[in-house]
Structure formats: structure tokens, C-alpha cells
């Protein structure tokens, strides 16, 4: 508990992570209470003049269909944030199961498993996502799956080596001697020990996942109209860039600030983790 | 001395004027074409207007037509039609040579048309345009007789179409169907030179060209020495390149940019209203919610096509109402009385059909939602606008922006509720392609009756219209056909297709080919 | 030498398995290649059978697999369904613009990354450190398609300083920035942290206590060691250059391998996708190999440790 308060203190005292935390909080609250915050329905056409510049009525202007860009961005936060989190969750759960399993069983399983990870690393991850989309088809959830899948080798490699370290500890040996089942040891005893690492790498990966999904949507492979996903909004605003730059400036700005906030949190979390490790080591 | 000086001056003058002629004669024109994924430049095979954009400048047809559809002698100097309407006898020019140096003659006409109907060729467009073709008889070197199985009312128009361009049989033998599509050989004002996939196609002027149709301003070889088609998919890049002077002529310029150029006068513009099928949506009659004709009618009534079109095109295109555009011959103005914007009427029709408004704004019937799957290949913004309107009366329209490969798959699998199409055509005869029941697609058989509408009466009308004896009969039959299609609400016209072109104001002679989509570059010259 | 040979030997199975994965996955894609090859044109059953033979699809899967592998090592990867050109020709035609773009992005990334990394790392926790790291953070957080469009909007459309299309060097500037920004950010952060680590080590402290000037220490002693992690990054970042190529070429409407890949995927042009993936994985793996060798050269100790481990 004492450790925790130290970490929390370090975390909050830092300007960067404070900014990131507050901005993310705003975005999350905005996404949850979107119907209350957004002045218009995200999909309602002709709420005002088409391609109208930002004004008090239309904070971020309107698009070619006369839809309010601000309202679309607020609703879009639901998509952009949740798809990022879900894809990372998928990647990290699969990566953890894979990594912990091969590390714990060891021997030939570990060698083969590691080889599989190496081979997956042979594909640049974006290429892997593109390939997966080519196979399963276009769509927002397909892209979420593809990006999550492509992140598995990265997660699996880190978690495997973390699990290997934990496995060596006398505590786990004791569990084995007490006759606990393999699954129980892996997920009740090893997993909690590497959980902080999992949280940190997941956070650090989240920003990248959000950008990847938005990029694929921008390329027309992900979110479909009229979904207000930020990448897709940018893609459709592109054609009117010259006459209505606000249709591409604001969705991109929010995407950027969100990713930056996530990255700030990730940075701080990893520093905090280092700190915890040093605190732990000091105790031992 | 003076005389000498005069002579010297004279010579200088002559030379300078010669060099002036030389530069005027050696224009290099870069045309920005929007599709990078050209597959073939073989007129017999293509069905793509984008491929025809280039083809139209490399080939000639037996009969030539200007952008208004007026006909002139082309490769044929004259033609006779037999009294039963089955035989067309063409007297051919005897001074025409193909780009490969071989002579154009009646045998070339026969080879071209025979190969179009040969299934091995895999013709997509020409085979339909050639209609009930039976055979070509070579009467002598420069007389060819084309024989049809039955009367073919659209024959004269058909012979003016780019798809029925005459190709070099020698080149065809040498290159094969595939090779010919990659390096076409015709008789046109420009010769194929080079094709860099996804990037550009280069043509050079045909120095022997001396058979321009009489409606052209020029004669002899074109003043354009090098004609380059740069394939620039991105609209804003195309416009930017035009403004930067990197290209001279750009097609499919967005309406907002057209408006800007028109008010500033920095660039010249020309807009063509394309004849044929307007930008329209087929409603699938064999699966999903559109099996019910009342649901189809409700969908029609939900759209304010006039407002939608003016909102999206800023006055550069008009709303369309019938299965063929108003600029197509035999257009029936009765189309305009159908399905006006009427959301209350749409709601009433849906209520009557048993679709009741759900709490989420989507109608339901027996637990089933009023959902429409709408793969959208063309104009995503128009698809979104359609979706927005239909949504207001309780349709849940799922738009998926698709590429051709995905759309082909969905067509084979009958996996869609609506699909958009547009088609450049000079003749109402085009209607047989999307509405005859023999043209319903099957797995592996790509056809265009995407409404999958099969009706013996309509089939008969379409066949009769094809062989109508007089213009009055033809107009009447096409009126009945249009009425049938409108009554059944299977084909939802949205707006006229427009080809918006902007070009360097120093140029003149930029003209549309028949149909108002492709550009004939032969007459382009400096002002 | 042992180390290099061992590394080389790992490459072959990795490539083999990667290519096998590509073959298998692309052969389970739904859709009949014959339809794609015919481009949706109507065709008689005879024609379809001919096409099938032409594509070699009448042979059993295993035979196709072995001939794919054999041809792939020979550099013959078949013909595109859509353009019917040999895919290797198409790749060659589109290679140069992508290489130019990658080099441009790499130069931008390395230059600004190392610059800000040293700028920050030589004086940790100062104002300039914070400033540099905020810039680096922006670099890794900016979506490249957005920044690309913003650059076009600001410098192309509004200011008119750079041509938007064209082939020259000037037209390479904005795309290079777009590709290189993420890379620069990552490079700066890594250079900084590794420089801070090295500067805290005993031998550097000793050197400083001997009165050797700080710049000399940074340039002559610490930089070499501090550059090991950033050099590793170079290899990993090649994957990002592929991402960058796909997106940047799309945003700037430049031809190149990224565009080719995207179009091939959208059009389900399987031989082309297959060839591009084979090609890109090979380049990726070999570049990583070169990186491994490079740091074997920078720091001979790694060679020993690695060959032991």
C-alpha cells in the first residue's frame, strides 16, 4: 500500500501525466455523455448550412451533408477510444495466454512458441494488419481484430520473458510442490505477478493501436459511412479540404491529443513501474 | 543591297513564322484522368468509360458522330440499309492505314466484328452494342456488308460507338487479345506509345492521319504532338496539378472547384451532361426488404432528389427521374411525374406494408428490422445523402464503400439490397442490358440486371424495341418500357451524370465525344 | 564470424515460414481467382477453364505451393490478375518512388531524432530537455495521414510554397516529413535516454573528473555506446516505413509500393499481394540482419554475448 501511494504521488505530481489524465478523462466523459454534450444528432443531415465555418452554433463547422462536426467528434470518441481499447485487450489477452503458457511449460513448447513469435515478427505489423483485412474483409470490427492480432507477437514476447523470471522464483516452486494444477499456477500465481508489466505495455501500445485503426479507416478499410470514427471523418473531409478545412482539422486534432494523452500516461506508468521495482528491490 | 536586306528579312520572317507554326504544331498536352487501374485499351473488350477516354483518340468508327449525336461519314464514306433493315452495306475509305502500316479494308471490318462476338474475346461492352449481329460479308476490298439476325433499330448509333471501333487484324493476330489490350493498334489520330501501370499512358500523334470526320475544325495530323494521360486518382491532387500547370486538361473536377474557376476565369471549364443511364440505384427484387414493391416505392418517395443534387453538385448537375437521362433519345418525360419527394407518403406506404416505427427510429415487422445493405462503389457522398434521407422515414441503410472486386463478389452471391450504376450510352437500346431477364447475374456470369427483375412482358418490350421499324414505334415502345420500370420501382434515378472538365485557358478545340463523357483531343490547339 | 553465420542461418527458416504463411492465408481468401482474372467479364465455361489452366489453378495445392516457393526464390512471382503484367515488373516500376520516400523519411528522422536526442540528453531535466521531449512526444503521437494533409493544406494549398504533384526533390520534402516524423520522435526519445544512461556511467564520470571537455566526451566516448539502442530502432522502424509508404503515398497521391499494395489488397489481386508481401518481408528481415551486424561492429561485446545466448 505504501508503494502504491508513492507511485500515485509520482504520477500525479508530473505535469505531463496530469495533462494526459485530465484530457483523457474529458474525452471519456464526453464519449459516455455524448447525447447530453453534443448539440446535434451525429447523423442528422442539414442541421445547418453545408460546409459552414465554425461559429457559435456549429463549434467546429459543418460538413458537406450539413452535419455538425463537433457533435460527430463527440460521438466519434466512442468509436475511436473503444476500438483502440478493445483491440489492445484482445492482443494482450491472447499474448498473455500464449506468452505465459509457453514460458511456464518450457522445453520444446517454449522453443517452438518462440519460433512462432519470431516468424510473426518477420512481418511488419501494419503489413500483417493489411493482410488480415484482405482475408476477412473491410469493416471497423475487422480492422480492430486485425490490429489486435498483429500486436500479439509483440505482447507475447515481453510477457514470455517476464513470466520466465517469475517462474524461477521459489514461491512458484513451492506451488508446484504443493501439487497445484498448471492452469492454476499460471493464472492465479504467475499472472498477478506480471500484471503491472501487462498494464504498462498495454497502455504504451494503446496510442499506436488507436492510430493504426484510424489509419486503416482513413484508407477506407475500417469504419464505414456514416460512422463518425475520426479516421473516417478525416478521409471524407479530405475532398473538401480547400473549402472546409475544419472538416479535417478538428477530427485529426482530437485524434492527436487523445493519442498524446495516452502516450503521456504510458510513459509515466513505465517510469512508475521502474520506481516500484526499485522500491521492491530496496525492500528485498 | 536593299533587295538583299529585304530578302534576308524575308527569310528571317519566313523562318520565324515557320518556327511559330512548328511550336503551334507540336503541342504537348497532359490530360489528368482519374482512374489509375486501367486494364485494357481494347475497344472490343472494354466496358469502362475511363478506358474509352483514351481509346476514343486512338481509333475510328465506321460512322462518326459529334457530341450532339449528329452523324457524319467516318471510315465509311456512305452506307445503304436494305428495305428489311437487316443489311447495312458500307462503302469504305480506301486511303486509311492502321498505325502498324497495314491497310484498312473490308476484311478488317469483318475481323473486328467477328472477333467481338467470339466468346473467346470476352467482350464486355461491344458484344451488346453489336446487338443481333449475324455476319459481315466482304463484297470487295472496300465494301463490307454487315448482316443482322433481325431488324436492329439502334444499328446506326451502334456503328458510331467507341466500342465498335475498327481494330487492326494484323496486330490482333500478332499480339492476341491480351497483348492487343496492352498495346492497341487502330486508325485514329493518336498512336499508342507507352503505358506505365498506375501512372501514365503516352500517345503520339499519327503523322499519316488524313481522315478526320468533317465536323472537326482541323484536317490532317493533329496539332497535339504528344498526348499524355496522367492517371491521378485523388481529386484534389488532380486540381492542384491543373492549377500548377503540370497538366493541361483535367476531368471530373469537383463542382466547388468548377465554380471557383468559373468565377475567377483562371481556367476554362466545360460540363457535359452524359446520355445513358443516370447515376441510379438498382433495388434488389429477389432478396430482403425490397421484394415488396411498396417498400421500394416508399424508398423512392423518401428522397428529395432535387435538393440532394443541388446540395452535392452546387448547380453543376441536375436531378434525374427516369431510367435513361433526359439527353438520351426516346426519353419519356412522364418519368418526372413519378415518386416526388414525399416523406409522409413514404411513411404511409411503409405503415401499410406492415413496417412499424421502432423506438430507435428504425421500422420493424415481425421482429425484423427495415435494414438495407448498400455497397457503394461510386460517389460515397451521394450514398451517405441517400442514407440520410431514407433514415428519416425509418430505413436503416448500411453503406459499405466497396471496390470493384468486392462488388463483383456481392453481385455473384446476390448479397446486396441496392447497388449504384451509371452508364454512358447514346441509345435507349442500352436498357436491355440492365433490365432483360437474360442479364440477371449468376455465379461466374457477370451481367448487369442487378435488380434481378425478371418479367416476360418487359423482356418482350425490350426485344421489340430493339427491332422497331420506325422512330414512332421505337419511341412508343421505349415509353412503355420506361413506364414499366417506373411502375415497378426497381431503378431509382438520382442525378444526371456530368463530366466536369477544366483546362488551360490558352487552349481551344477541347470537345466531347458523343455521349459527353470522353474528350476528343484531335482538335485541341493553342488559341 | 560465428555470430554472423548463425544469424544468416536463422533468416532462411524465417523467410520460408513467412512465405508459407502468405501462401496459405492468401489461398483461403474467398472468391474465385478466375472471376478476378476475368475482371467480371462474361465468359464461356471453356474460357474459364483456359484461364484456370493459365493461372495454374488446375494443379493440386501442394504442387502449386512447391512451385510458388521455387519460383519465389528465383524471383518469378507470377502475373497480376488485373494488369496481367509480371508482378516483378510492377514492383520494379513502383520501387524507386518508395525508396526515395523511405530514404527521405529516414534522413529526416535520423537527423532530427539524433539532434533533439543529444540536445535533451546532454542536459537532463532542464528546460531544453522538456522542450525537446514534448516535440518528440508530438512526433510519435501525430497521425501521419493527418499531418500529411495539414502539410498539404498549409504549405501547398494556402501558402503555395511547394508543388503538390511532380517528381522533383522539392516535392519529396513534405512526404519525407510525414514519413519521418514518428521515426524522429522515437529516435529522439531513445537517443536521449540512452545518452543519459551512458553519461551516468563510471568511465564517463572518470573522464570528466580528469577534466576532458563535455562535448568531447559526448562526441568521442559516449555517443558510440549511446547509439546502440537507436540503431536497433532503425531495423524495427523499417516496418513503420512500410506503414508510412502506404499512408503517405495515399495522402500525397504518389505512386509507389505502398499504393500498389493497397490497390492490390482492395482489388484482391492475389499474386500481386503475395509478391509484395514476399518482397517486403525479405527486405524487412534482411534489414534487421544488417542492423544486427552493425551493432556487432559498433560493440564487439554484443557479438560474444549474443552468440553465447
JSON list of C-alpha atoms in Angstrom, two decimals, chain A residues 158-268:
[
{"chain": "A", "resi": 158, "resn": "UNK", "atom": "CA", "xyz": [7.58, -9.38, -23.50]},
{"chain": "A", "resi": 159, "resn": "UNK", "atom": "CA", "xyz": [5.17, -11.39, -21.35]},
{"chain": "A", "resi": 160, "resn": "UNK", "atom": "CA", "xyz": [7.05, -14.61, -22.01]},
{"chain": "A", "resi": 161, "resn": "UNK", "atom": "CA", "xyz": [10.29, -13.19, -20.71]},
{"chain": "A", "resi": 162, "resn": "UNK", "atom": "CA", "xyz": [8.56, -11.62, -17.71]},
{"chain": "A", "resi": 163, "resn": "UNK", "atom": "CA", "xyz": [6.85, -14.92, -16.94]},
{"chain": "A", "resi": 164, "resn": "UNK", "atom": "CA", "xyz": [10.17, -16.74, -17.23]},
{"chain": "A", "resi": 165, "resn": "UNK", "atom": "CA", "xyz": [11.62, -14.57, -14.46]},
{"chain": "A", "resi": 166, "resn": "UNK", "atom": "CA", "xyz": [8.64, -15.15, -12.19]},
{"chain": "A", "resi": 167, "resn": "UNK", "atom": "CA", "xyz": [8.75, -18.88, -12.86]},
{"chain": "A", "resi": 168, "resn": "UNK", "atom": "CA", "xyz": [12.23, -19.09, -11.37]},
{"chain": "A", "resi": 169, "resn": "UNK", "atom": "CA", "xyz": [11.09, -17.69, -8.04]},
{"chain": "A", "resi": 170, "resn": "UNK", "atom": "CA", "xyz": [10.99, -20.06, -5.06]},
{"chain": "A", "resi": 171, "resn": "UNK", "atom": "CA", "xyz": [7.37, -19.14, -4.45]},
{"chain": "A", "resi": 172, "resn": "UNK", "atom": "CA", "xyz": [6.26, -20.78, -7.68]},
{"chain": "A", "resi": 173, "resn": "UNK", "atom": "CA", "xyz": [8.36, -23.83, -6.93]},
{"chain": "A", "resi": 174, "resn": "UNK", "atom": "CA", "xyz": [6.51, -24.10, -3.66]},
{"chain": "A", "resi": 175, "resn": "UNK", "atom": "CA", "xyz": [3.22, -24.04, -5.53]},
{"chain": "A", "resi": 176, "resn": "UNK", "atom": "CA", "xyz": [4.40, -26.87, -7.74]},
{"chain": "A", "resi": 177, "resn": "UNK", "atom": "CA", "xyz": [5.43, -28.88, -4.72]},
{"chain": "A", "resi": 178, "resn": "UNK", "atom": "CA", "xyz": [2.05, -28.32, -3.15]},
{"chain": "A", "resi": 179, "resn": "UNK", "atom": "CA", "xyz": [0.55, -30.02, -6.20]},
{"chain": "A", "resi": 180, "resn": "UNK", "atom": "CA", "xyz": [-1.34, -27.06, -7.65]},
{"chain": "A", "resi": 181, "resn": "UNK", "atom": "CA", "xyz": [-2.59, -27.53, -11.19]},
{"chain": "A", "resi": 182, "resn": "UNK", "atom": "CA", "xyz": [-0.70, -25.96, -14.07]},
{"chain": "A", "resi": 183, "resn": "UNK", "atom": "CA", "xyz": [-3.51, -23.65, -15.09]},
{"chain": "A", "resi": 184, "resn": "UNK", "atom": "CA", "xyz": [-3.99, -22.53, -11.51]},
{"chain": "A", "resi": 185, "resn": "UNK", "atom": "CA", "xyz": [-0.31, -21.72, -11.13]},
{"chain": "A", "resi": 186, "resn": "UNK", "atom": "CA", "xyz": [-0.15, -19.89, -14.44]},
{"chain": "A", "resi": 187, "resn": "UNK", "atom": "CA", "xyz": [-3.16, -17.70, -13.95]},
{"chain": "A", "resi": 188, "resn": "UNK", "atom": "CA", "xyz": [-3.51, -17.42, -10.17]},
{"chain": "A", "resi": 189, "resn": "UNK", "atom": "CA", "xyz": [0.13, -17.04, -9.30]},
{"chain": "A", "resi": 190, "resn": "UNK", "atom": "CA", "xyz": [2.27, -16.04, -12.27]},
{"chain": "A", "resi": 191, "resn": "UNK", "atom": "CA", "xyz": [-0.24, -13.68, -13.89]},
{"chain": "A", "resi": 192, "resn": "UNK", "atom": "CA", "xyz": [-0.76, -11.41, -10.84]},
{"chain": "A", "resi": 193, "resn": "UNK", "atom": "CA", "xyz": [2.99, -11.05, -10.56]},
{"chain": "A", "resi": 194, "resn": "UNK", "atom": "CA", "xyz": [3.43, -9.75, -14.07]},
{"chain": "A", "resi": 195, "resn": "UNK", "atom": "CA", "xyz": [0.19, -7.81, -14.12]},
{"chain": "A", "resi": 196, "resn": "UNK", "atom": "CA", "xyz": [1.84, -4.39, -13.68]},
{"chain": "A", "resi": 197, "resn": "UNK", "atom": "CA", "xyz": [4.02, -5.06, -16.72]},
{"chain": "A", "resi": 198, "resn": "UNK", "atom": "CA", "xyz": [0.95, -6.04, -18.70]},
{"chain": "A", "resi": 199, "resn": "UNK", "atom": "CA", "xyz": [-0.81, -2.82, -17.75]},
{"chain": "A", "resi": 200, "resn": "UNK", "atom": "CA", "xyz": [2.19, -0.75, -18.76]},
{"chain": "A", "resi": 201, "resn": "UNK", "atom": "CA", "xyz": [2.81, -2.36, -22.14]},
{"chain": "A", "resi": 202, "resn": "UNK", "atom": "CA", "xyz": [-0.90, -2.29, -22.90]},
{"chain": "A", "resi": 203, "resn": "UNK", "atom": "CA", "xyz": [-1.07, 1.43, -22.18]},
{"chain": "A", "resi": 204, "resn": "UNK", "atom": "CA", "xyz": [2.06, 2.10, -24.18]},
{"chain": "A", "resi": 205, "resn": "UNK", "atom": "CA", "xyz": [0.57, 0.21, -27.10]},
{"chain": "A", "resi": 206, "resn": "UNK", "atom": "CA", "xyz": [-2.85, 1.85, -26.92]},
{"chain": "A", "resi": 207, "resn": "UNK", "atom": "CA", "xyz": [-1.81, 5.06, -28.68]},
{"chain": "A", "resi": 208, "resn": "UNK", "atom": "CA", "xyz": [-0.33, 3.11, -31.56]},
{"chain": "A", "resi": 209, "resn": "UNK", "atom": "CA", "xyz": [-3.43, 0.92, -31.82]},
{"chain": "A", "resi": 210, "resn": "UNK", "atom": "CA", "xyz": [-5.71, 3.97, -31.98]},
{"chain": "A", "resi": 211, "resn": "UNK", "atom": "CA", "xyz": [-3.59, 5.47, -34.75]},
{"chain": "A", "resi": 212, "resn": "UNK", "atom": "CA", "xyz": [-3.42, 2.18, -36.68]},
{"chain": "A", "resi": 213, "resn": "UNK", "atom": "CA", "xyz": [-7.18, 1.72, -36.60]},
{"chain": "A", "resi": 214, "resn": "UNK", "atom": "CA", "xyz": [-7.77, 5.33, -37.61]},
{"chain": "A", "resi": 215, "resn": "UNK", "atom": "CA", "xyz": [-5.22, 4.93, -40.43]},
{"chain": "A", "resi": 216, "resn": "UNK", "atom": "CA", "xyz": [-6.97, 1.86, -41.77]},
{"chain": "A", "resi": 217, "resn": "UNK", "atom": "CA", "xyz": [-10.30, 3.68, -41.58]},
{"chain": "A", "resi": 218, "resn": "UNK", "atom": "CA", "xyz": [-8.72, 6.58, -43.41]},
{"chain": "A", "resi": 219, "resn": "UNK", "atom": "CA", "xyz": [-7.66, 4.17, -46.15]},
{"chain": "A", "resi": 220, "resn": "UNK", "atom": "CA", "xyz": [-11.29, 3.09, -46.42]},
{"chain": "A", "resi": 221, "resn": "UNK", "atom": "CA", "xyz": [-10.73, -0.34, -44.87]},
{"chain": "A", "resi": 222, "resn": "UNK", "atom": "CA", "xyz": [-12.28, 0.33, -41.47]},
{"chain": "A", "resi": 223, "resn": "UNK", "atom": "CA", "xyz": [-15.24, 2.38, -40.33]},
{"chain": "A", "resi": 224, "resn": "UNK", "atom": "CA", "xyz": [-17.94, 2.83, -42.97]},
{"chain": "A", "resi": 225, "resn": "UNK", "atom": "CA", "xyz": [-20.08, 5.90, -43.52]},
{"chain": "A", "resi": 226, "resn": "UNK", "atom": "CA", "xyz": [-21.78, 7.45, -41.72]},
{"chain": "A", "resi": 227, "resn": "UNK", "atom": "CA", "xyz": [-19.94, 6.18, -38.62]},
{"chain": "A", "resi": 228, "resn": "UNK", "atom": "CA", "xyz": [-18.19, 9.21, -37.12]},
{"chain": "A", "resi": 229, "resn": "UNK", "atom": "CA", "xyz": [-14.92, 7.41, -36.46]},
{"chain": "A", "resi": 230, "resn": "UNK", "atom": "CA", "xyz": [-12.22, 10.08, -36.56]},
{"chain": "A", "resi": 231, "resn": "UNK", "atom": "CA", "xyz": [-10.08, 8.47, -39.23]},
{"chain": "A", "resi": 232, "resn": "UNK", "atom": "CA", "xyz": [-13.10, 8.01, -41.50]},
{"chain": "A", "resi": 233, "resn": "UNK", "atom": "CA", "xyz": [-14.20, 11.61, -40.86]},
{"chain": "A", "resi": 234, "resn": "UNK", "atom": "CA", "xyz": [-10.78, 12.82, -41.97]},
{"chain": "A", "resi": 235, "resn": "UNK", "atom": "CA", "xyz": [-10.96, 10.71, -45.05]},
{"chain": "A", "resi": 236, "resn": "UNK", "atom": "CA", "xyz": [-14.29, 12.16, -46.14]},
{"chain": "A", "resi": 237, "resn": "UNK", "atom": "CA", "xyz": [-13.29, 15.70, -45.17]},
{"chain": "A", "resi": 238, "resn": "UNK", "atom": "CA", "xyz": [-10.24, 15.41, -47.36]},
{"chain": "A", "resi": 239, "resn": "UNK", "atom": "CA", "xyz": [-12.12, 16.16, -50.56]},
{"chain": "A", "resi": 240, "resn": "UNK", "atom": "CA", "xyz": [-13.37, 19.45, -49.16]},
{"chain": "A", "resi": 241, "resn": "UNK", "atom": "CA", "xyz": [-10.07, 20.41, -47.56]},
{"chain": "A", "resi": 242, "resn": "UNK", "atom": "CA", "xyz": [-9.76, 23.54, -49.62]},
{"chain": "A", "resi": 243, "resn": "UNK", "atom": "CA", "xyz": [-13.24, 24.84, -48.95]},
{"chain": "A", "resi": 244, "resn": "UNK", "atom": "CA", "xyz": [-13.89, 23.48, -45.48]},
{"chain": "A", "resi": 245, "resn": "UNK", "atom": "CA", "xyz": [-10.58, 22.69, -43.77]},
{"chain": "A", "resi": 246, "resn": "UNK", "atom": "CA", "xyz": [-12.38, 22.33, -40.44]},
{"chain": "A", "resi": 247, "resn": "UNK", "atom": "CA", "xyz": [-13.82, 19.01, -41.56]},
{"chain": "A", "resi": 248, "resn": "UNK", "atom": "CA", "xyz": [-10.32, 17.56, -41.44]},
{"chain": "A", "resi": 249, "resn": "UNK", "atom": "CA", "xyz": [-8.53, 19.77, -38.89]},
{"chain": "A", "resi": 250, "resn": "UNK", "atom": "CA", "xyz": [-10.69, 19.01, -35.85]},
{"chain": "A", "resi": 251, "resn": "UNK", "atom": "CA", "xyz": [-11.07, 15.24, -36.06]},
{"chain": "A", "resi": 252, "resn": "UNK", "atom": "CA", "xyz": [-7.31, 14.98, -36.56]},
{"chain": "A", "resi": 253, "resn": "UNK", "atom": "CA", "xyz": [-6.59, 17.33, -33.68]},
{"chain": "A", "resi": 254, "resn": "UNK", "atom": "CA", "xyz": [-8.69, 15.23, -31.32]},
{"chain": "A", "resi": 255, "resn": "UNK", "atom": "CA", "xyz": [-7.08, 12.06, -32.55]},
{"chain": "A", "resi": 256, "resn": "UNK", "atom": "CA", "xyz": [-3.66, 13.60, -31.97]},
{"chain": "A", "resi": 257, "resn": "UNK", "atom": "CA", "xyz": [-4.46, 14.91, -28.47]},
{"chain": "A", "resi": 258, "resn": "UNK", "atom": "CA", "xyz": [-6.01, 11.62, -27.44]},
{"chain": "A", "resi": 259, "resn": "UNK", "atom": "CA", "xyz": [-3.03, 9.61, -28.60]},
{"chain": "A", "resi": 260, "resn": "UNK", "atom": "CA", "xyz": [-0.65, 12.06, -26.96]},
{"chain": "A", "resi": 261, "resn": "UNK", "atom": "CA", "xyz": [-2.52, 11.77, -23.66]},
{"chain": "A", "resi": 262, "resn": "UNK", "atom": "CA", "xyz": [-2.41, 8.00, -23.82]},
{"chain": "A", "resi": 263, "resn": "UNK", "atom": "CA", "xyz": [1.31, 8.14, -24.57]},
{"chain": "A", "resi": 264, "resn": "UNK", "atom": "CA", "xyz": [1.93, 10.51, -21.66]},
{"chain": "A", "resi": 265, "resn": "UNK", "atom": "CA", "xyz": [0.16, 8.11, -19.32]},
{"chain": "A", "resi": 266, "resn": "UNK", "atom": "CA", "xyz": [2.11, 5.20, -20.78]},
{"chain": "A", "resi": 267, "resn": "UNK", "atom": "CA", "xyz": [5.41, 6.99, -20.23]},
{"chain": "A", "resi": 268, "resn": "UNK", "atom": "CA", "xyz": [4.58, 7.79, -16.66]}
]
